[in-house]
Coordinates of C-alpha atoms in Angstrom, one line a residue:
Chain A
X175 CA -0.1 0.3 0.1
X176 CA 1.6 3.1 -1.1
X177 CA 1.7 6.3 1.8
X178 CA -1.6 7.7 2.7
X179 CA -3.6 5.3 0.0
X180 CA -6.2 4.0 2.5
X181 CA -5.1 4.9 6.1
X182 CA -8.6 3.4 6.7
X183 CA -9.6 -0.5 7.6
X184 CA -12.3 -0.8 4.3
X185 CA -14.6 -3.3 4.7
X186 CA -16.4 -3.0 2.0
X187 CA -14.2 -3.1 0.2
X188 CA -16.0 -6.2 -1.7
X189 CA -19.1 -4.0 -2.7
X190 CA -16.6 -1.0 -3.5
X191 CA -14.5 -4.2 -6.2
X192 CA -17.8 -3.7 -7.5
X193 CA -18.6 -1.0 -9.2
X194 CA -14.8 -0.1 -11.0
X195 CA -13.1 1.8 -7.9
X196 CA -9.7 1.2 -7.5
X197 CA -7.6 0.2 -3.9
X198 CA -6.6 3.2 -4.2
X199 CA -9.7 5.2 -2.1
X200 CA -9.5 9.0 -2.9
X201 CA -8.1 7.5 -6.7
X202 CA -11.4 6.5 -7.8
X203 CA -10.6 5.5 -11.8
X204 CA -13.0 4.8 -14.5
X205 CA -12.4 3.1 -17.4
X206 CA -15.2 2.8 -18.8
X207 CA -17.1 1.2 -22.1
X208 CA -19.7 4.1 -23.2
X209 CA -22.7 2.0 -22.5
X210 CA -21.1 1.8 -18.5
X211 CA -20.9 5.9 -18.6
X212 CA -23.8 6.7 -19.4
X213 CA -25.1 3.9 -16.9
X214 CA -22.5 5.8 -13.7
X215 CA -23.9 9.1 -15.0
X216 CA -26.7 7.8 -14.2
X217 CA -26.1 6.5 -10.7
X218 CA -24.6 9.9 -9.9
X219 CA -27.9 11.9 -10.4
X220 CA -29.8 8.7 -9.1
X221 CA -27.8 8.5 -5.5
X222 CA -28.1 13.4 -6.5
X223 CA -31.6 13.7 -6.6
X224 CA -32.1 10.7 -3.6
X225 CA -29.6 13.1 -1.2
X226 CA -32.3 16.3 -2.4
X227 CA -34.7 14.3 -1.3
X228 CA -34.0 13.0 1.9
X229 CA -33.2 17.3 2.5
X230 CA -36.0 18.4 0.7
X231 CA -38.3 16.3 4.0
X232 CA -35.7 17.5 6.5
X233 CA -36.0 21.0 5.3
X234 CA -38.9 22.2 4.4
X235 CA -41.3 19.2 5.4
X236 CA -39.4 18.7 9.7
X237 CA -39.3 22.1 9.9
X238 CA -41.4 25.0 8.1
X239 CA -41.7 27.7 9.8
X240 CA -37.3 27.3 9.3
X241 CA -37.8 27.6 6.2
X242 CA -40.1 30.3 5.8
X243 CA -37.7 32.9 8.0
X244 CA -34.9 31.9 6.2
X245 CA -36.2 32.7 2.4
X246 CA -37.3 35.5 3.6
X247 CA -33.8 36.7 5.6
X248 CA -32.7 36.1 1.9
X249 CA -35.8 38.0 -0.5
X250 CA -35.2 40.5 2.1
X251 CA -30.8 41.4 2.1
X252 CA -31.4 40.7 -1.1
X253 CA -34.7 43.0 -1.7
X254 CA -32.4 45.8 0.6
X255 CA -29.3 46.0 -1.6
X256 CA -31.1 46.1 -4.4
X257 CA -33.3 49.2 -3.0
X258 CA -30.0 51.2 -1.8
X259 CA -28.3 50.0 -5.6
X260 CA -31.3 52.1 -6.9
X261 CA -31.5 54.9 -4.3
X262 CA -27.6 55.6 -4.9
X263 CA -27.2 55.7 -8.9
X264 CA -31.2 57.2 -8.5
X265 CA -28.5 60.3 -7.0
X266 CA -24.9 59.6 -8.9
X267 CA -26.3 58.5 -12.0
X268 CA -23.4 56.4 -12.3
X269 CA -20.5 54.4 -10.7
X270 CA -17.3 53.2 -11.3
X271 CA -18.8 54.6 -15.3
X272 CA -21.4 52.6 -15.1
X273 CA -24.9 53.7 -15.7
X274 CA -27.7 51.8 -12.7
X275 CA -29.3 48.8 -14.9
X276 CA -25.0 48.0 -16.3
X277 CA -24.4 48.5 -11.5
X278 CA -27.9 46.2 -11.7
X279 CA -26.5 43.4 -13.4
X280 CA -23.6 43.4 -12.0
X281 CA -25.5 42.8 -9.2
X282 CA -27.6 40.5 -10.9
X283 CA -24.8 38.3 -12.1
X284 CA -23.7 37.9 -7.7
X285 CA -27.5 36.9 -6.7
X286 CA -26.7 33.8 -9.3
X287 CA -23.3 32.3 -8.5
X288 CA -24.1 33.2 -5.6
X289 CA -26.9 31.0 -4.9
X290 CA -26.1 28.6 -7.9
X291 CA -23.0 27.4 -5.9
X292 CA -24.4 27.4 -2.6
X293 CA -27.8 25.4 -4.0
X294 CA -24.7 22.8 -5.3
X295 CA -22.2 23.3 -2.8
X296 CA -23.8 23.9 0.7
X297 CA -22.0 20.8 2.1
X298 CA -19.1 22.7 2.8
X299 CA -19.9 24.5 5.4
X300 CA -21.6 21.6 7.9
X301 CA -17.8 19.9 7.1
X302 CA -15.8 20.2 10.1
X303 CA -19.3 18.0 12.2
X304 CA -19.1 15.6 9.2
X305 CA -15.1 14.6 9.7
X306 CA -16.3 15.3 13.8
X307 CA -19.3 13.1 13.6
X308 CA -17.1 10.4 11.7
X309 CA -19.9 10.5 8.7
X310 CA -16.2 11.2 6.6
X311 CA -16.0 7.3 7.4
X312 CA -18.8 6.5 6.5
X313 CA -19.3 7.9 2.6
X314 CA -15.9 6.2 2.4
X315 CA -17.1 3.5 2.9
X316 CA -19.9 4.4 -0.5
X317 CA -19.5 2.9 -3.5
X318 CA -20.4 6.7 -5.1
X319 CA -17.2 9.0 -5.6
X320 CA -15.9 10.4 -1.8
X321 CA -15.6 14.6 -3.2
X322 CA -19.3 13.6 -4.8
X323 CA -20.8 12.2 -1.7
X324 CA -19.3 14.7 0.4
X325 CA -20.1 17.9 -2.0
X326 CA -23.4 16.4 -2.3
X327 CA -24.5 15.2 1.1
X328 CA -26.8 18.7 2.0
X329 CA -28.7 20.4 -1.2
X330 CA -30.8 23.2 -0.2
X331 CA -33.4 23.6 -2.4
X332 CA -33.8 26.8 0.1
X333 CA -31.8 28.2 -2.5
X334 CA -34.1 27.1 -5.3
X335 CA -36.8 29.3 -4.6
X336 CA -34.6 33.3 -4.3
X337 CA -33.8 31.5 -7.4
X338 CA -36.3 32.5 -9.7
X339 CA -37.0 35.8 -7.9
X340 CA -32.8 36.8 -9.7
X341 CA -33.5 34.7 -12.9
X342 CA -36.2 37.0 -13.4
X343 CA -35.4 40.2 -12.0
X344 CA -32.3 39.7 -14.1
X345 CA -34.0 38.8 -17.5
X346 CA -36.0 43.0 -16.6
X347 CA -32.5 44.1 -16.1
X348 CA -31.3 42.8 -19.3
X349 CA -33.7 43.3 -21.3
X350 CA -34.0 47.1 -20.4
X351 CA -30.2 47.9 -20.2
X352 CA -28.4 50.5 -23.3
X353 CA -26.3 48.4 -25.1
X354 CA -27.4 46.2 -26.7
X355 CA -26.9 42.2 -26.6
X356 CA -25.0 40.2 -29.5
X357 CA -25.8 36.3 -29.5
X358 CA -22.3 35.6 -29.2
X359 CA -22.0 37.2 -25.9
X360 CA -25.0 35.6 -24.5
X361 CA -22.8 32.7 -25.0
X362 CA -19.4 33.5 -23.0
X363 CA -21.8 35.0 -20.8
X364 CA -23.8 31.7 -19.7
X365 CA -19.7 29.8 -20.3
X366 CA -18.4 32.6 -18.0
X367 CA -20.9 32.3 -15.2
X368 CA -20.4 28.6 -16.1
X369 CA -16.2 29.0 -15.0
X370 CA -17.4 31.1 -11.4
X371 CA -19.0 27.8 -11.0
X372 CA -16.4 25.7 -11.2
X373 CA -14.0 28.9 -9.4
X374 CA -16.6 28.3 -7.1
X375 CA -16.4 24.5 -6.6
X376 CA -13.0 24.3 -6.7
X377 CA -12.0 27.6 -3.6
X378 CA -14.9 25.0 -1.9
X379 CA -13.0 21.6 -2.1
X380 CA -9.9 23.3 -1.3
X381 CA -11.9 24.2 2.0
X382 CA -13.5 21.4 2.4
X383 CA -9.7 19.5 2.2
X384 CA -8.2 22.5 4.4
X385 CA -11.2 20.7 7.0
X386 CA -9.7 16.9 6.1
X387 CA -6.3 18.1 6.5
X388 CA -6.3 19.8 10.9
X389 CA -9.2 18.0 11.3
X390 CA -11.4 20.9 12.2
X391 CA -14.5 23.1 11.7
X392 CA -13.3 25.3 9.0
X393 CA -15.2 28.4 9.0
X394 CA -12.7 29.9 5.5
X395 CA -15.4 28.8 4.0
X396 CA -17.0 32.5 6.0
X397 CA -13.9 33.9 4.1
X398 CA -14.8 33.3 1.1
X399 CA -18.8 34.6 1.9
X400 CA -18.1 37.1 2.2
X401 CA -14.7 37.5 -0.2
X402 CA -17.5 36.7 -2.4
X403 CA -20.3 39.3 -1.7
X404 CA -17.1 42.1 -2.4
X405 CA -18.4 40.9 -6.4
X406 CA -21.9 43.3 -5.5
X407 CA -20.3 45.9 -6.9
X408 CA -18.8 46.1 -10.0
X409 CA -14.3 45.3 -9.2
X410 CA -13.7 48.7 -10.9
X411 CA -15.0 50.5 -7.6
X412 CA -12.0 49.0 -5.8
X413 CA -7.7 49.9 -5.8
X414 CA -5.8 48.6 -8.2
X415 CA -4.6 46.2 -6.0
X416 CA -7.9 45.0 -4.2
X417 CA -8.3 44.6 -7.9
X418 CA -5.1 42.1 -8.9
X419 CA -6.5 40.2 -5.1
X420 CA -9.7 40.3 -6.6
X421 CA -8.5 38.8 -9.7
X422 CA -5.8 37.1 -9.9
X423 CA -5.9 35.3 -5.6
X424 CA -9.5 35.0 -5.4
X425 CA -11.0 35.6 -8.6
X426 CA -13.8 37.5 -7.5
X427 CA -13.8 39.5 -10.2
X428 CA -13.9 36.8 -12.7
X429 CA -16.3 35.3 -11.0
X430 CA -18.8 37.7 -11.2
X431 CA -17.7 41.2 -13.0
X432 CA -15.8 39.7 -15.6
X433 CA -19.9 38.2 -17.1
X434 CA -21.3 40.5 -16.5
X435 CA -18.5 42.2 -18.7
X436 CA -18.4 40.1 -20.7
X437 CA -23.0 40.2 -21.4
X438 CA -22.1 44.7 -21.4
X439 CA -19.7 43.9 -24.9
X440 CA -16.9 45.5 -23.1
X441 CA -14.1 43.0 -22.3
X442 CA -11.7 42.1 -24.9
X443 CA -11.2 38.1 -25.9
X444 CA -7.6 37.5 -24.1
X445 CA -9.4 38.5 -20.4
X446 CA -12.7 36.2 -21.9
X447 CA -9.0 33.7 -22.2
X448 CA -7.9 34.5 -18.3
X449 CA -10.6 34.3 -16.6
X450 CA -11.4 30.3 -18.4
X451 CA -7.7 29.5 -17.9
X452 CA -8.2 31.1 -14.3
X453 CA -10.9 29.1 -14.2
X454 CA -8.6 26.0 -15.2
X455 CA -6.4 26.6 -12.5
X456 CA -8.0 26.3 -9.3
X457 CA -9.5 24.0 -10.5
X458 CA -7.2 21.1 -11.5
X459 CA -5.6 23.4 -7.8
X460 CA -8.8 22.3 -6.0
X461 CA -8.9 18.4 -7.0
X462 CA -4.7 18.3 -6.5
X463 CA -5.1 19.5 -3.4
X464 CA -8.1 17.1 -2.7
X465 CA -5.8 14.1 -3.8
X466 CA -3.4 15.2 -0.7
X467 CA -5.8 15.4 1.9
X468 CA -7.5 12.3 1.6
X469 CA -5.0 10.5 1.2
X470 CA -3.8 11.8 4.5
X471 CA -7.1 12.1 6.5
X472 CA -7.0 10.1 9.1
X473 CA -11.0 9.7 11.7
X474 CA -10.8 11.2 13.9
X475 CA -15.1 10.1 15.2
X476 CA -15.5 7.7 18.2
Chain B
X1474 CA -20.2 41.0 42.1
X1475 CA -17.1 38.5 42.3
X1476 CA -19.1 35.8 40.8
X1477 CA -20.6 38.3 37.5
X1478 CA -15.8 38.6 37.1
X1479 CA -15.6 34.3 37.0
X1480 CA -18.8 34.5 34.6
X1481 CA -16.4 36.7 32.2
X1482 CA -13.1 35.8 33.1
X1483 CA -14.8 32.0 32.0
X1484 CA -16.1 34.3 28.6
X1485 CA -12.8 35.6 27.8
X1486 CA -11.3 31.9 28.6
X1487 CA -13.6 30.1 25.9
X1488 CA -13.4 33.2 23.4
X1489 CA -9.0 32.5 23.7
X1490 CA -9.9 28.6 22.6
X1491 CA -11.1 29.5 19.8
X1492 CA -8.6 33.1 19.5
X1493 CA -8.6 31.1 15.0
X1494 CA -12.6 31.0 15.0
X1495 CA -11.5 34.8 16.8
X1496 CA -9.5 35.9 14.0
X1497 CA -11.2 35.4 11.0
X1498 CA -15.0 36.9 13.2
X1499 CA -12.6 40.3 12.9
X1500 CA -11.6 39.6 9.0
X1501 CA -14.8 39.0 8.5
X1502 CA -15.7 42.3 9.6
X1503 CA -13.0 43.8 7.5
X1504 CA -14.0 42.5 4.2
X1505 CA -17.3 44.6 4.8
X1506 CA -15.7 48.2 5.5
X1507 CA -13.6 47.2 2.5
X1508 CA -15.7 47.1 0.2
X1509 CA -17.9 49.5 1.6
X1510 CA -15.6 52.2 1.5
X1511 CA -14.2 51.7 -1.9
X1512 CA -18.0 52.3 -3.9
X1513 CA -18.5 55.5 -1.3
X1514 CA -15.1 57.2 -1.6
X1515 CA -15.8 56.0 -5.8
X1516 CA -19.7 58.0 -5.3
X1517 CA -17.5 61.5 -4.2
X1518 CA -15.3 60.7 -6.8
X1519 CA -17.3 63.3 -8.4
X1520 CA -19.6 65.0 -5.7
X1521 CA -19.1 66.8 -2.4
X1522 CA -22.0 66.3 -1.2
X1523 CA -24.7 63.2 -1.8
X1524 CA -27.8 62.9 0.4
X1525 CA -25.9 64.9 3.4
X1526 CA -22.9 63.8 3.6
X1527 CA -19.5 65.0 2.5
X1528 CA -16.9 62.5 1.5
X1529 CA -15.7 62.8 5.9
X1530 CA -18.9 62.3 7.5
X1531 CA -19.7 59.3 5.5
X1532 CA -16.3 57.3 5.3
X1533 CA -16.9 58.2 9.5
X1534 CA -20.3 56.7 9.1
X1535 CA -18.9 53.7 7.7
X1536 CA -16.0 53.0 10.3
X1537 CA -18.0 53.7 12.9
X1538 CA -20.8 51.5 12.0
X1539 CA -18.0 48.8 11.7
X1540 CA -16.6 49.0 14.9
X1541 CA -20.1 49.3 16.7
X1542 CA -21.4 46.8 14.7
X1543 CA -18.9 44.3 16.3
X1544 CA -20.1 46.7 19.7
X1545 CA -23.7 46.2 20.0
X1546 CA -25.1 43.5 17.6
X1547 CA -22.2 41.7 18.5
X1548 CA -24.7 39.3 20.9
X1549 CA -23.9 35.6 22.7
X1550 CA -28.0 36.2 23.2
X1551 CA -29.1 33.8 20.1
X1552 CA -27.3 30.7 22.7
X1553 CA -30.2 31.2 25.4
X1554 CA -32.5 29.4 22.6
X1555 CA -30.3 26.9 22.0
X1556 CA -30.0 25.9 25.4
X1557 CA -34.0 26.2 26.0
X1558 CA -33.8 23.1 23.3
X1559 CA -31.0 20.8 24.9
X1560 CA -31.6 18.3 27.0
X1561 CA -31.9 20.4 30.4
X1562 CA -29.2 22.7 29.9
X1563 CA -31.0 25.7 30.6
X1564 CA -32.9 23.8 33.6
X1565 CA -29.1 23.8 35.6
X1566 CA -29.3 27.4 35.6
X1567 CA -31.6 26.7 38.1
X1568 CA -29.6 25.7 40.8
X1569 CA -26.5 28.1 40.4
X1570 CA -26.5 31.5 42.7
X1571 CA -26.5 33.4 39.4
X1572 CA -29.3 35.7 38.0
X1573 CA -29.7 34.1 34.0
X1574 CA -30.4 37.5 32.7
X1575 CA -27.1 38.9 34.7
X1576 CA -25.4 36.0 34.0
X1577 CA -26.4 36.4 29.8
X1578 CA -25.4 39.1 30.3
X1579 CA -22.2 40.2 31.3
X1580 CA -21.6 36.3 29.5
X1581 CA -23.0 38.9 26.0
X1582 CA -20.4 42.1 27.2
X1583 CA -17.1 39.6 27.3
X1584 CA -17.9 39.5 23.5
X1585 CA -18.5 43.2 23.4
X1586 CA -15.3 44.2 24.5
X1587 CA -12.5 41.6 23.0
X1588 CA -14.3 42.2 19.6
X1589 CA -14.9 46.6 20.1
X1590 CA -10.9 45.7 20.9
X1591 CA -10.3 42.9 17.9
X1592 CA -11.6 45.3 15.5
X1593 CA -10.6 49.0 16.1
X1594 CA -7.1 47.0 16.9
X1595 CA -7.2 45.6 13.5
X1596 CA -9.3 48.6 11.4
X1597 CA -6.2 51.4 13.9
X1598 CA -3.1 50.4 11.0
X1599 CA -4.9 50.4 7.6
X1600 CA -6.8 54.0 8.5
X1601 CA -3.2 55.3 10.1
X1602 CA -1.1 53.9 7.2
X1603 CA -3.8 55.3 4.5
X1604 CA -4.0 59.1 6.1
X1605 CA -7.8 58.2 6.0
X1606 CA -10.0 61.5 6.9
X1607 CA -12.0 61.4 9.8
X1608 CA -14.6 63.7 11.6
X1609 CA -14.1 63.9 14.8
X1610 CA -17.4 64.4 17.2
X1611 CA -18.4 68.5 18.0
X1612 CA -17.5 68.9 21.8
X1613 CA -17.1 66.9 24.7
X1614 CA -21.5 66.9 25.0
X1615 CA -21.6 65.5 21.3
X1616 CA -19.6 62.7 22.6
X1617 CA -21.4 62.1 25.9
X1618 CA -24.3 62.2 24.1
X1619 CA -23.0 58.6 21.6
X1620 CA -21.5 57.5 24.4
X1621 CA -25.4 57.6 26.3
X1622 CA -27.5 56.2 22.6
X1623 CA -24.9 54.1 21.9
X1624 CA -25.2 52.2 25.8
X1625 CA -28.7 51.9 25.4
X1626 CA -28.2 50.5 22.1
X1627 CA -26.2 47.6 23.1
X1628 CA -29.3 47.7 26.3
X1629 CA -31.9 46.6 23.5
X1630 CA -30.1 44.7 21.2
X1631 CA -29.9 42.6 23.8
X1632 CA -32.9 42.2 25.2
X1633 CA -34.2 42.1 21.4
X1634 CA -31.8 39.4 21.1
X1635 CA -33.3 37.3 24.4
X1636 CA -36.9 37.8 22.9
X1637 CA -35.9 36.6 19.9
X1638 CA -34.6 33.5 21.4
X1639 CA -37.2 32.7 23.4
X1640 CA -39.1 31.7 21.0
X1641 CA -36.6 28.8 21.5
X1642 CA -39.9 27.2 24.6
X1643 CA -42.1 26.5 21.4
X1644 CA -40.2 25.6 18.5
X1645 CA -36.8 24.3 18.0
X1646 CA -36.6 26.0 14.6
X1647 CA -34.9 28.8 15.9
X1648 CA -32.0 29.7 14.0
X1649 CA -34.4 30.9 11.3
X1650 CA -36.5 33.8 12.1
X1651 CA -32.5 34.5 14.3
X1652 CA -31.2 34.9 11.3
X1653 CA -33.8 37.1 9.1
X1654 CA -33.9 39.1 12.2
X1655 CA -30.6 39.5 11.5
X1656 CA -30.6 40.3 7.8
X1657 CA -34.2 43.7 9.4
X1658 CA -32.6 44.6 11.8
X1659 CA -28.5 44.9 10.3
X1660 CA -30.6 46.6 7.0
X1661 CA -33.1 49.0 9.5
X1662 CA -29.9 49.7 12.0
X1663 CA -27.5 51.9 8.8
X1664 CA -24.6 49.0 9.2
X1665 CA -24.7 49.4 6.3
X1666 CA -24.8 52.5 4.8
X1667 CA -26.8 55.3 6.6
X1668 CA -31.0 55.6 5.9
X1669 CA -30.8 58.9 4.3
X1670 CA -30.7 56.4 0.6
X1671 CA -33.4 54.9 1.0
X1672 CA -36.8 56.1 0.2
X1673 CA -38.1 59.1 2.4
X1674 CA -41.0 56.3 3.0
X1675 CA -38.8 53.2 3.2
X1676 CA -37.1 55.8 6.1
X1677 CA -40.7 56.5 7.4
X1678 CA -41.7 53.3 8.3
X1679 CA -38.5 52.5 9.7
X1680 CA -38.1 55.1 11.8
X1681 CA -41.2 53.6 13.7
X1682 CA -38.8 51.0 14.8
X1683 CA -36.3 50.5 17.9
X1684 CA -34.0 49.1 14.7
X1685 CA -32.5 53.1 14.1
X1686 CA -31.5 53.9 17.5
X1687 CA -28.9 50.4 17.5
X1688 CA -26.3 52.2 14.6
X1689 CA -27.4 55.1 13.2
X1690 CA -29.7 57.7 16.2
X1691 CA -26.2 57.0 17.8
X1692 CA -23.5 58.0 14.3
X1693 CA -25.1 60.6 14.3
X1694 CA -25.2 62.4 16.9
X1695 CA -21.0 61.4 16.7
X1696 CA -22.0 63.3 13.2
X1697 CA -23.6 66.4 15.1
X1698 CA -26.0 65.4 12.3
X1699 CA -28.4 66.0 15.2
X1700 CA -28.4 69.5 18.0
X1701 CA -28.3 68.5 21.7
X1702 CA -31.9 68.4 21.7
X1703 CA -32.9 66.1 18.4
X1704 CA -29.9 64.1 20.8
X1705 CA -31.7 64.4 23.5
X1706 CA -34.7 63.4 22.1
X1707 CA -33.4 60.5 20.7
X1708 CA -31.5 59.1 23.7
X1709 CA -35.6 59.4 25.6
X1710 CA -37.1 58.0 22.3
X1711 CA -33.9 55.3 22.5
X1712 CA -34.9 54.6 26.2
X1713 CA -38.2 53.9 25.8
X1714 CA -37.9 51.9 23.1
X1715 CA -35.5 49.9 25.7
X1716 CA -38.2 50.0 27.8
X1717 CA -40.8 48.2 26.2
X1718 CA -38.2 45.7 25.1
X1719 CA -37.7 45.1 27.9
X1720 CA -41.4 44.5 29.0
X1721 CA -42.1 42.6 25.4
X1722 CA -39.1 40.5 26.0
X1723 CA -40.0 40.4 30.3
X1724 CA -43.6 39.1 29.7
X1725 CA -42.4 36.4 26.8
X1726 CA -39.9 35.0 28.7
X1727 CA -42.4 34.1 32.2
X1728 CA -45.1 32.9 29.3
X1729 CA -42.3 30.7 27.8
X1730 CA -41.4 29.6 31.3
X1731 CA -44.7 28.6 32.0
X1732 CA -44.7 26.1 28.4
X1733 CA -41.1 25.5 29.8
X1734 CA -40.5 21.1 29.4
X1735 CA -38.2 19.5 30.0
X1736 CA -35.7 15.8 30.1
X1737 CA -33.2 15.1 29.4
X1738 CA -29.7 15.8 32.6

């Protein structure tokens, strides 16, 4: 056995073998024919749907009151910032050279990326709890990819309830923009939003991996959340140093400002390429770091 | 008094146990400050006066709101709801020779003081480095009125925190309510921006609630936006709000005690 490859007594190895996994628990490599790959995708989709249903029952049916308050809170926060931007821009006309609707486009893109990433990656908030309660040990015994299973553990359907009004308002704002939107700009907007989700995923994976390594409840996720809120406004409001940090170190600008600028047709193709390169680099780092951390995982639960 | 000092000592030791978590929570407050600082700096690049604020006043507002937020709106009272739901932990206080509210007020005060000291220490370095201009209070009386308004704000928020937590007597689903209340409160208190930015109708509705007395009015006193008479009027109204919130909290608390059921050990 290679160092750190499997430092857990694996009782369910035969089950894992059946689903084409390899002995290294962090190195699940599948080389399957097309039909089997389709089968695997369907299997993962089924697992994800089952987990989503479980959380739905837990959050909505057992804690209805709690859910109503959470949804209301999120909508109130959204509304307050929306009113603030309108009130501010009504007086100033522009913010860092952007008109009211352009500024609102940045704000709505921030909300879109934030809500969708929260929807898929909520589990990162519970990683400390999962480690302490031994959930990771339990997950490691399951015949699915460990990272997939951790990330899918909490699927926050609450975010879908807030996503609907955000998408509607985003549509209205895009329709009211002074500049006309070309088909290519729109496609690149969608692609860069996907790129943003890839970066969000990578950052969450790094945070999960850090928790696996340190075995502590990770509060870094909250720092990320607060950093993300810096993207509510166009990145151009910040000084060049802060802009550099928000583009290359913690690429909030790549996640929010750059997609919005592409839609407005004010971004060069070089920046589009750089953005995708940053996305892929972060994804690579995230996955590498995850494997590094998982090989060093040791259970601390009782 | 000595027993509460002991509570304060233990609370402080507990804060120090989770030093990293604590530092991160302070760092998070700075991130909001950075956003608001650059936002308003950008806005005032092309304007001298906006919403009856000049650049220095708005920057002072943003900094003071960040500091006061860490002092007034940091509270330990949200833990009361958890205790009410955690297998009889609340019950154990009956065996201790301390008042329940006094105990939590002591814990609250330690949280606030440590938070205040650390946020000031964190803010002071960039403030000096970037030579950020601030508005000074007009005189010692203005500063004293500001301190008094802030002290009343602390008490109002303390009882508000307990009031929200009392729902723990009846339901375990308190966190959602706490989350929503905090969001409404932070915006209505002026934690993100002065209420003057909002449309007049929204402003008048918010000003009918106790929320602006937590941050917005104390900062307005500091900035000299209110005359002495207006400041005293604001302090009197906030005192009335304090009594109102205290009375409602006491009433609901007593109702909750009658409904309380403990199980476990």
